[in-house]
């Protein structure tokens, strides 16, 4: 490579200045991240002190939730995320003060610090932990985080007081599966588990994928009359199956997880094997009607918005139509043609009309920043029924169990915003009483410090018409 040999002195100087500036910015970011961690750790400590002074039986759990909710609402983040950051910050600041100080001084980045803390998480002796941190920081000064990870683990292993078997037994308690929503109607499924099992799963999927690839190749040869072991192709799809090993692994995992029975965990009556996957999809009617699947911005050619999965992410029209065609029943969501506001929900098979309306209106937990799907939440009386609160749409909202508990056992307070005069309403009959369901649904939350936050229902995934007058 000789490109930079042709650079002028001024260009070389500019590159040098840019490199220096980027390095200075990275050091500043590291310092600010350390300052933020320090603040979060102090916030966690204050919450615990408050709980200790009042002798709270939960040892500060609810106080931590309340403080995390306050910070989360202020910075427009989930309080679960903030509480997790508070825990991580407290752990790093209190147990790895040397690492935190090195980050605060700009010597190492936040990523370096996280690698060091993670690798030494099981070091319980303060003296051993300090010696480990000092050596790991010196390595971090000259290594990238990716290289540092192996070095830090080796250093930490020298100070381990417990065997790998003992540590693995504790680590197994952290096994979990999670979903992360991505763009373009995709999502990521992650799993944390014992390495032997995870690598075993990957190996089995790989060998299955390779077997399919080999069989597809033999079928193609047979179709051309070049394979003497096969008289004719048994599957015409194999001629056009060009999936990669990665794609086959993903398809096989989905096939096994969605259709296979959990034989290692099932009950004598086979109850687990009878459970089927459940998702909720919102599909605008024009999207179902439109024949063009290559529409603009992921939707249809008519301009109808794409279908949505659980109110979280858009999915492709073909999948939405397949799901709609196989559904045993639909819930019809009626929306205002101009504003798009929810008017009502009905279904050909009658059920609890009000509950369906609330689920369609809220779509998710109604605490600021929370995105737990409504079907996994409790329907809560904003003004308690025991105190005379009505069971109606203007006094009900979905809250996940975490925020339902927070509402009742902390100083967080909530009330429904009074409907405006121009709000569109719908008169319903049922349950022995007439009621009018308003379309606002806005909740006003007041934090323990007196700050108010407004949570509005998500916009409906619907078609809107403009007023041409």
Coordinates of C-alpha atoms in Angstrom, one line a residue:
X1 CA 0.0 0.0 0.0
X2 CA 1.5 3.3 -1.1
X3 CA -1.5 5.6 -1.0
X4 CA -0.3 7.6 2.0
X5 CA 3.2 8.0 0.5
X6 CA 1.6 10.5 -1.9
X7 CA 0.0 12.6 0.8
X8 CA 1.3 16.2 1.2
X9 CA 2.7 17.5 4.4
X10 CA -0.5 19.4 5.2
X11 CA -2.6 16.2 4.6
X12 CA -0.3 14.2 6.8
X13 CA -0.5 16.8 9.5
X14 CA -4.3 16.9 9.2
X15 CA -4.5 13.1 9.6
X16 CA -2.2 13.3 12.7
X17 CA -4.5 16.0 14.2
X18 CA -7.6 13.9 13.5
X19 CA -6.0 10.9 15.1
X20 CA -5.2 13.0 18.2
X21 CA -8.6 14.5 18.3
X22 CA -10.4 11.1 18.1
X23 CA -8.1 9.8 20.9
X24 CA -9.0 12.8 23.0
X25 CA -12.7 12.3 22.4
X26 CA -12.5 8.6 23.3
X27 CA -10.7 9.6 26.6
X28 CA -13.4 12.1 27.3
X29 CA -16.2 9.6 26.7
X30 CA -14.5 7.1 29.0
X31 CA -14.3 9.8 31.8
X32 CA -17.9 10.8 31.3
X33 CA -19.0 7.1 31.4
X34 CA -17.2 6.7 34.6
X35 CA -18.9 9.8 36.1
X36 CA -22.3 8.4 35.0
X37 CA -21.5 5.1 36.7
X38 CA -20.5 6.9 39.8
X39 CA -23.8 8.8 39.9
X40 CA -25.8 5.6 39.3
X41 CA -23.9 3.9 42.1
X42 CA -24.6 6.8 44.5
X43 CA -28.3 6.7 43.5
X44 CA -28.4 3.0 44.3
X45 CA -26.7 3.6 47.7
X46 CA -29.2 6.4 48.6
X47 CA -32.1 4.1 47.8
X48 CA -30.6 1.3 50.0
X49 CA -30.0 3.8 52.8
X50 CA -33.6 5.0 52.7
X51 CA -34.8 1.5 52.9
X52 CA -32.4 0.7 55.8
X53 CA -33.5 3.7 57.8
X54 CA -37.2 2.7 57.4
X55 CA -36.4 -1.0 58.0
X56 CA -38.1 -2.0 54.7
X57 CA -38.8 -5.8 54.7
X58 CA -37.7 -6.0 51.0
X59 CA -34.2 -4.7 51.9
X60 CA -34.5 -1.8 49.4
X61 CA -35.8 -3.6 46.4
X62 CA -38.9 -1.3 46.0
X63 CA -36.8 1.8 46.8
X64 CA -34.4 0.8 44.0
X65 CA -37.3 0.3 41.7
X66 CA -38.7 3.7 42.5
X67 CA -35.4 5.5 42.0
X68 CA -34.7 3.6 38.8
X69 CA -38.2 4.6 37.6
X70 CA -37.5 8.2 38.3
X71 CA -34.2 8.2 36.4
X72 CA -35.7 6.2 33.6
X73 CA -38.6 8.5 33.1
X74 CA -36.3 11.5 33.2
X75 CA -33.9 10.2 30.5
X76 CA -36.6 8.4 28.5
X77 CA -35.3 4.9 29.2
X78 CA -36.8 1.7 30.6
X79 CA -36.5 1.6 34.4
X80 CA -35.5 -2.0 34.1
X81 CA -32.5 -0.9 32.0
X82 CA -31.7 1.8 34.5
X83 CA -31.9 -0.6 37.4
X84 CA -29.6 -3.0 35.6
X85 CA -27.2 -0.1 35.0
X86 CA -27.4 0.9 38.7
X87 CA -26.5 -2.7 39.7
X88 CA -23.6 -2.9 37.2
X89 CA -22.3 0.5 38.3
X90 CA -22.5 -0.3 42.0
X91 CA -20.7 -3.6 41.3
X92 CA -17.9 -1.9 39.3
X93 CA -17.5 1.2 41.6
X94 CA -17.5 -0.7 44.9
X95 CA -15.7 -3.9 44.0
X96 CA -13.3 -2.7 41.3
X97 CA -12.5 0.8 42.4
X98 CA -9.1 0.7 40.6
X99 CA -10.7 -0.1 37.3
X100 CA -13.3 2.6 37.7
X101 CA -10.5 5.1 38.6
X102 CA -8.5 4.1 35.5
X103 CA -11.6 4.7 33.3
X104 CA -12.3 8.0 35.0
X105 CA -8.7 9.0 34.2
X106 CA -9.2 8.2 30.6
X107 CA -6.5 5.4 30.6
X108 CA -9.0 2.7 29.6
X109 CA -12.4 2.7 27.9
X110 CA -15.7 1.7 29.3
X111 CA -15.5 -1.5 27.2
X112 CA -12.1 -2.3 28.7
X113 CA -13.5 -1.8 32.1
X114 CA -16.5 -4.1 31.5
X115 CA -14.2 -6.8 30.2
X116 CA -12.0 -6.6 33.4
X117 CA -15.0 -6.6 35.7
X118 CA -16.7 -9.5 34.0
X119 CA -13.6 -11.6 34.0
X120 CA -13.0 -11.0 37.7
X121 CA -16.6 -11.1 38.8
X122 CA -16.1 -14.2 40.9
X123 CA -13.0 -13.0 42.9
X124 CA -14.4 -12.6 46.4
X125 CA -11.2 -11.8 48.3
X126 CA -10.6 -8.0 48.3
X127 CA -6.9 -8.3 48.2
X128 CA -6.8 -10.8 45.4
X129 CA -9.3 -8.7 43.5
X130 CA -7.2 -5.6 43.8
X131 CA -4.1 -7.4 42.6
X132 CA -6.0 -8.8 39.7
X133 CA -7.5 -5.4 38.8
X134 CA -4.0 -3.7 38.8
X135 CA -2.5 -6.3 36.4
X136 CA -5.6 -6.3 34.2
X137 CA -5.6 -2.5 33.9
X138 CA -1.9 -2.5 32.9
X139 CA -2.8 -5.0 30.2
X140 CA -5.8 -3.0 29.1
X141 CA -3.6 0.1 28.5
X142 CA -1.9 -1.6 25.6
X143 CA -4.5 -4.1 24.3
X144 CA -7.8 -3.9 22.5
X145 CA -10.9 -5.1 24.5
X146 CA -11.1 -8.2 22.3
X147 CA -7.5 -9.2 23.0
X148 CA -7.9 -8.2 26.7
X149 CA -10.7 -10.7 27.3
X150 CA -8.4 -13.7 27.0
X151 CA -5.6 -12.0 29.0
X152 CA -8.0 -10.9 31.8
X153 CA -9.5 -14.4 32.2
X154 CA -6.0 -15.9 32.5
X155 CA -5.0 -13.4 35.1
X156 CA -8.2 -13.9 37.0
X157 CA -7.8 -17.7 37.0
X158 CA -4.6 -17.3 39.0
X159 CA -6.6 -15.7 41.9
X160 CA -9.6 -18.0 41.8
X161 CA -10.3 -19.6 45.2
X162 CA -13.0 -21.9 43.9
X163 CA -12.8 -24.6 41.3
X164 CA -14.2 -24.3 37.8
X165 CA -16.9 -26.9 38.8
X166 CA -18.1 -24.8 41.7
X167 CA -18.1 -21.6 39.6
X168 CA -20.0 -23.3 36.8
X169 CA -22.6 -24.5 39.2
X170 CA -23.3 -20.9 40.1
X171 CA -23.1 -19.7 36.5
X172 CA -25.7 -22.2 35.4
X173 CA -28.2 -20.2 37.5
X174 CA -27.9 -17.3 35.0
X175 CA -29.0 -19.4 32.0
X176 CA -31.7 -17.6 30.0
X177 CA -33.2 -17.0 26.6
X178 CA -34.0 -13.6 25.2
X179 CA -35.4 -11.8 22.1
X180 CA -34.1 -8.6 20.6
X181 CA -36.2 -6.9 17.9
X182 CA -34.3 -5.8 14.8
X183 CA -35.2 -4.0 11.6
X184 CA -37.0 -5.3 8.5
X185 CA -39.4 -7.6 10.3
X186 CA -36.5 -9.6 11.9
X187 CA -35.6 -10.5 15.5
X188 CA -32.7 -12.1 17.3
X189 CA -33.1 -15.1 19.6
X190 CA -30.2 -15.4 22.2
X191 CA -29.4 -18.1 24.7
X192 CA -27.0 -18.2 27.6
X193 CA -26.4 -21.7 28.9
X194 CA -23.7 -24.3 29.7
X195 CA -21.1 -24.3 27.0
X196 CA -21.3 -28.0 26.3
X197 CA -25.1 -27.8 25.6
X198 CA -24.8 -24.7 23.5
X199 CA -22.0 -26.0 21.4
X200 CA -23.9 -29.3 21.2
X201 CA -26.9 -27.5 19.8
X202 CA -24.8 -25.7 17.3
X203 CA -23.0 -28.9 16.2
X204 CA -26.3 -30.8 15.7
X205 CA -27.8 -28.0 13.7
X206 CA -24.6 -27.8 11.6
X207 CA -24.6 -31.5 10.9
X208 CA -28.3 -31.4 10.0
X209 CA -27.6 -28.5 7.6
X210 CA -24.7 -30.2 5.9
X211 CA -26.8 -33.4 5.5
X212 CA -29.6 -31.4 3.8
X213 CA -27.0 -29.7 1.6
X214 CA -25.5 -33.1 0.6
X215 CA -29.0 -34.6 -0.1
X216 CA -29.9 -31.6 -2.2
X217 CA -26.7 -32.0 -4.2
X218 CA -27.5 -35.7 -4.9
X219 CA -31.0 -34.8 -5.9
X220 CA -29.7 -32.3 -8.4
X221 CA -27.3 -34.8 -9.8
X222 CA -30.1 -37.4 -10.1
X223 CA -32.2 -34.9 -12.0
X224 CA -29.4 -34.6 -14.5
X225 CA -29.0 -38.4 -14.6
X226 CA -25.4 -38.3 -13.2
X227 CA -25.9 -40.1 -9.9
X228 CA -26.3 -43.9 -10.2
X229 CA -27.5 -44.3 -6.6
X230 CA -30.7 -42.3 -7.2
X231 CA -33.1 -43.1 -10.0
X232 CA -35.1 -39.8 -9.8
X233 CA -35.3 -36.8 -7.5
X234 CA -37.8 -37.3 -4.7
X235 CA -38.2 -33.6 -3.9
X236 CA -38.5 -31.1 -6.7
X237 CA -37.8 -28.3 -4.2
X238 CA -34.2 -29.5 -3.8
X239 CA -33.3 -28.3 -7.3
X240 CA -33.9 -24.7 -6.2
X241 CA -32.8 -25.0 -2.5
X242 CA -29.8 -22.7 -2.4
X243 CA -29.8 -22.0 1.4
X244 CA -26.5 -21.5 3.1
X245 CA -25.4 -23.4 6.2
X246 CA -26.3 -20.4 8.4
X247 CA -29.7 -20.1 6.9
X248 CA -30.3 -23.9 7.2
X249 CA -29.2 -23.8 10.9
X250 CA -31.7 -21.0 11.6
X251 CA -34.6 -22.7 9.7
X252 CA -33.9 -26.0 11.5
X253 CA -33.8 -24.4 14.9
X254 CA -37.1 -22.7 14.3
X255 CA -38.6 -26.0 13.0
X256 CA -37.4 -28.0 16.0
X257 CA -38.4 -25.3 18.6
X258 CA -41.9 -24.7 17.2
X259 CA -42.9 -28.3 16.4
X260 CA -40.8 -30.6 18.6
X261 CA -42.0 -31.8 22.0
X262 CA -39.9 -31.1 25.1
X263 CA -39.5 -34.8 25.9
X264 CA -36.9 -34.1 28.7
X265 CA -39.3 -31.9 30.6
X266 CA -42.8 -33.0 29.6
X267 CA -45.4 -34.1 32.2
X268 CA -46.9 -37.6 32.2
X269 CA -50.0 -36.2 30.4
X270 CA -47.8 -34.5 27.8
X271 CA -49.1 -31.0 28.7
X272 CA -46.0 -29.2 27.5
X273 CA -46.1 -30.9 24.1
X274 CA -49.6 -29.5 23.6
X275 CA -48.4 -25.9 24.0
X276 CA -48.2 -24.0 20.7
X277 CA -46.5 -20.7 19.9
X278 CA -48.7 -17.6 20.2
X279 CA -48.2 -14.2 18.6
X280 CA -50.4 -11.2 18.0
X281 CA -50.3 -9.5 14.7
X282 CA -52.1 -6.3 13.6
X283 CA -52.8 -6.2 9.9
X284 CA -54.5 -3.1 8.3
X285 CA -57.4 -4.4 6.1
X286 CA -56.0 -2.7 3.0
X287 CA -52.7 -4.6 3.4
X288 CA -54.7 -7.9 3.3
X289 CA -56.7 -6.8 0.3
X290 CA -53.7 -5.5 -1.8
X291 CA -52.2 -8.0 -4.2
X292 CA -48.9 -6.2 -4.6
X293 CA -46.3 -7.5 -2.1
X294 CA -43.5 -5.2 -3.2
X295 CA -45.0 -2.0 -1.8
X296 CA -43.3 1.2 -0.7
X297 CA -41.5 1.3 2.7
X298 CA -42.3 -2.3 3.5
X299 CA -46.1 -1.8 3.0
X300 CA -48.3 -2.4 0.1
X301 CA -48.6 -0.5 -3.2
X302 CA -51.7 1.3 -1.9
X303 CA -49.7 3.0 0.8
X304 CA -51.2 0.9 3.7
X305 CA -48.8 0.5 6.6
X306 CA -47.2 -3.0 7.1
X307 CA -48.4 -5.5 9.6
X308 CA -47.0 -5.3 13.1
X309 CA -46.0 -8.1 15.5
X310 CA -47.2 -7.5 19.1
X311 CA -47.0 -3.8 18.5
X312 CA -43.2 -4.0 18.4
X313 CA -41.9 -4.4 14.9
X314 CA -43.2 -4.6 11.3
X315 CA -43.4 -8.0 9.5
X316 CA -43.6 -8.8 5.9
X317 CA -47.0 -8.9 4.2
X318 CA -46.8 -12.5 3.0
X319 CA -46.2 -13.8 6.6
X320 CA -49.1 -11.6 7.8
X321 CA -51.5 -13.0 5.2
X322 CA -50.5 -16.6 6.0
X323 CA -51.1 -16.0 9.7
X324 CA -54.5 -14.3 9.0
X325 CA -55.5 -17.2 6.7
X326 CA -54.8 -19.8 9.4
X327 CA -56.3 -17.8 12.3
X328 CA -59.4 -19.3 13.9
X329 CA -60.8 -15.9 14.8
X330 CA -59.9 -12.3 14.3
X331 CA -60.3 -9.2 16.6
X332 CA -61.5 -6.3 14.5
X333 CA -60.0 -2.9 15.6
X334 CA -62.1 0.0 14.5
X335 CA -60.2 3.3 14.1
X336 CA -61.2 6.9 13.3
X337 CA -60.6 7.5 9.5
X338 CA -58.9 10.9 10.0
X339 CA -57.1 10.8 13.4
X340 CA -56.4 7.0 13.5
X341 CA -57.6 6.9 17.1
X342 CA -59.1 3.7 18.5
X343 CA -62.8 3.6 18.5
X344 CA -63.8 0.0 19.4
X345 CA -62.9 -3.6 19.2
X346 CA -65.2 -6.4 18.3
X347 CA -65.1 -10.1 17.4
X348 CA -67.4 -12.6 15.7
X349 CA -66.9 -14.8 18.7
X350 CA -68.2 -12.7 21.7
X351 CA -65.8 -12.3 24.7
X352 CA -65.0 -9.5 27.2
X353 CA -65.4 -6.4 25.0
X354 CA -63.8 -4.0 27.4
X355 CA -60.7 -6.2 27.9
X356 CA -60.2 -6.4 24.2
X357 CA -60.6 -2.6 23.8
X358 CA -58.0 -2.0 26.5
X359 CA -55.6 -4.5 25.0
X360 CA -55.9 -2.9 21.6
X361 CA -55.6 0.6 23.0
X362 CA -52.7 0.1 25.3
X363 CA -50.7 -2.6 23.4
X364 CA -48.0 -2.5 26.1
X365 CA -47.4 -1.7 29.7
X366 CA -48.5 1.9 30.4
X367 CA -45.6 2.9 32.6
X368 CA -43.2 5.3 31.0
X369 CA -40.5 3.5 29.0
X370 CA -41.8 0.0 29.5
X371 CA -42.5 -2.1 26.4
X372 CA -43.9 -5.4 27.9
X373 CA -46.7 -6.6 25.6
X374 CA -50.3 -6.0 27.0
X375 CA -51.1 -9.7 26.8
X376 CA -48.4 -10.2 29.5
X377 CA -49.7 -7.5 31.7
X378 CA -52.3 -7.0 34.4
X379 CA -55.4 -4.8 33.8
X380 CA -55.2 -2.4 36.7
X381 CA -57.8 0.0 38.2
X382 CA -56.1 3.4 38.3
X383 CA -58.5 4.4 41.0
X384 CA -58.9 1.3 43.1
X385 CA -62.2 -0.6 42.8
X386 CA -62.2 -1.0 46.6
X387 CA -62.3 2.8 46.9
X388 CA -65.1 3.2 44.4
X389 CA -63.2 3.2 41.2
X390 CA -65.2 2.3 38.1
X391 CA -64.5 -0.7 35.9
X392 CA -64.3 1.3 32.7
X393 CA -61.8 2.3 30.0
X394 CA -61.1 5.7 31.7
X395 CA -60.1 4.0 34.9
X396 CA -58.2 0.9 33.6
X397 CA -54.8 0.4 32.0
X398 CA -52.4 -2.4 31.4
X399 CA -49.4 -2.6 33.8
X400 CA -46.8 -5.3 33.9
X401 CA -46.4 -7.1 37.2
X402 CA -43.3 -5.0 38.0
X403 CA -44.9 -1.6 37.6
X404 CA -48.2 -2.8 39.0
X405 CA -46.3 -3.6 42.2
X406 CA -44.4 -0.3 42.0
X407 CA -47.7 1.6 41.7
X408 CA -49.1 0.1 44.9
X409 CA -46.0 -0.1 47.0
X410 CA -44.1 3.1 46.3
X411 CA -44.8 6.9 46.1
X412 CA -45.4 6.7 42.3
X413 CA -48.9 7.8 41.5
X414 CA -51.0 7.7 38.3
X415 CA -54.2 9.1 37.0
X416 CA -56.1 9.2 33.7
X417 CA -56.0 12.5 31.9
X418 CA -59.5 13.9 31.6
X419 CA -60.9 13.5 28.0
X420 CA -60.9 16.6 25.9
X421 CA -64.2 17.9 24.5
X422 CA -63.1 17.0 20.9
X423 CA -62.2 13.4 21.8
X424 CA -64.0 10.8 19.7
X425 CA -66.1 8.5 21.9
X426 CA -68.0 5.2 21.3
X427 CA -71.1 4.2 23.1
X428 CA -71.1 0.5 24.2
X429 CA -73.6 -1.7 25.9
X430 CA -72.7 -4.7 28.0
X431 CA -72.0 -5.9 31.5
X432 CA -75.4 -4.6 32.8
X433 CA -74.5 -0.9 32.3
X434 CA -74.0 1.5 29.4
X435 CA -70.6 3.2 29.1
X436 CA -68.8 5.5 26.8
X437 CA -65.2 4.6 26.0
X438 CA -63.1 7.7 25.2
X439 CA -60.2 7.5 22.8
X440 CA -57.6 9.5 24.9
X441 CA -56.2 6.9 27.3
X442 CA -53.4 9.3 28.4
X443 CA -51.9 8.5 31.8
X444 CA -50.2 11.1 34.0
X445 CA -47.6 9.6 36.3
X446 CA -46.2 11.6 39.2
X447 CA -42.8 10.4 40.6
X448 CA -41.8 10.4 44.3
X449 CA -40.0 13.7 43.6
X450 CA -43.1 15.4 42.2
X451 CA -42.1 15.3 38.5
X452 CA -44.9 14.4 36.1
X453 CA -44.6 12.2 33.0
X454 CA -47.3 11.6 30.5
X455 CA -47.6 8.1 28.8
X456 CA -49.8 8.1 25.7
X457 CA -51.2 4.9 24.1
X458 CA -49.2 3.9 21.0
X459 CA -50.6 5.0 17.7
X460 CA -52.8 2.5 16.0
X461 CA -51.4 0.6 13.1
X462 CA -54.1 1.7 10.7
X463 CA -54.9 3.6 7.5
X464 CA -55.7 7.4 7.8
X465 CA -57.5 9.6 5.3
X466 CA -56.7 13.2 4.9
X467 CA -59.4 15.8 4.9
X468 CA -59.3 17.4 1.4
X469 CA -61.6 20.3 2.3

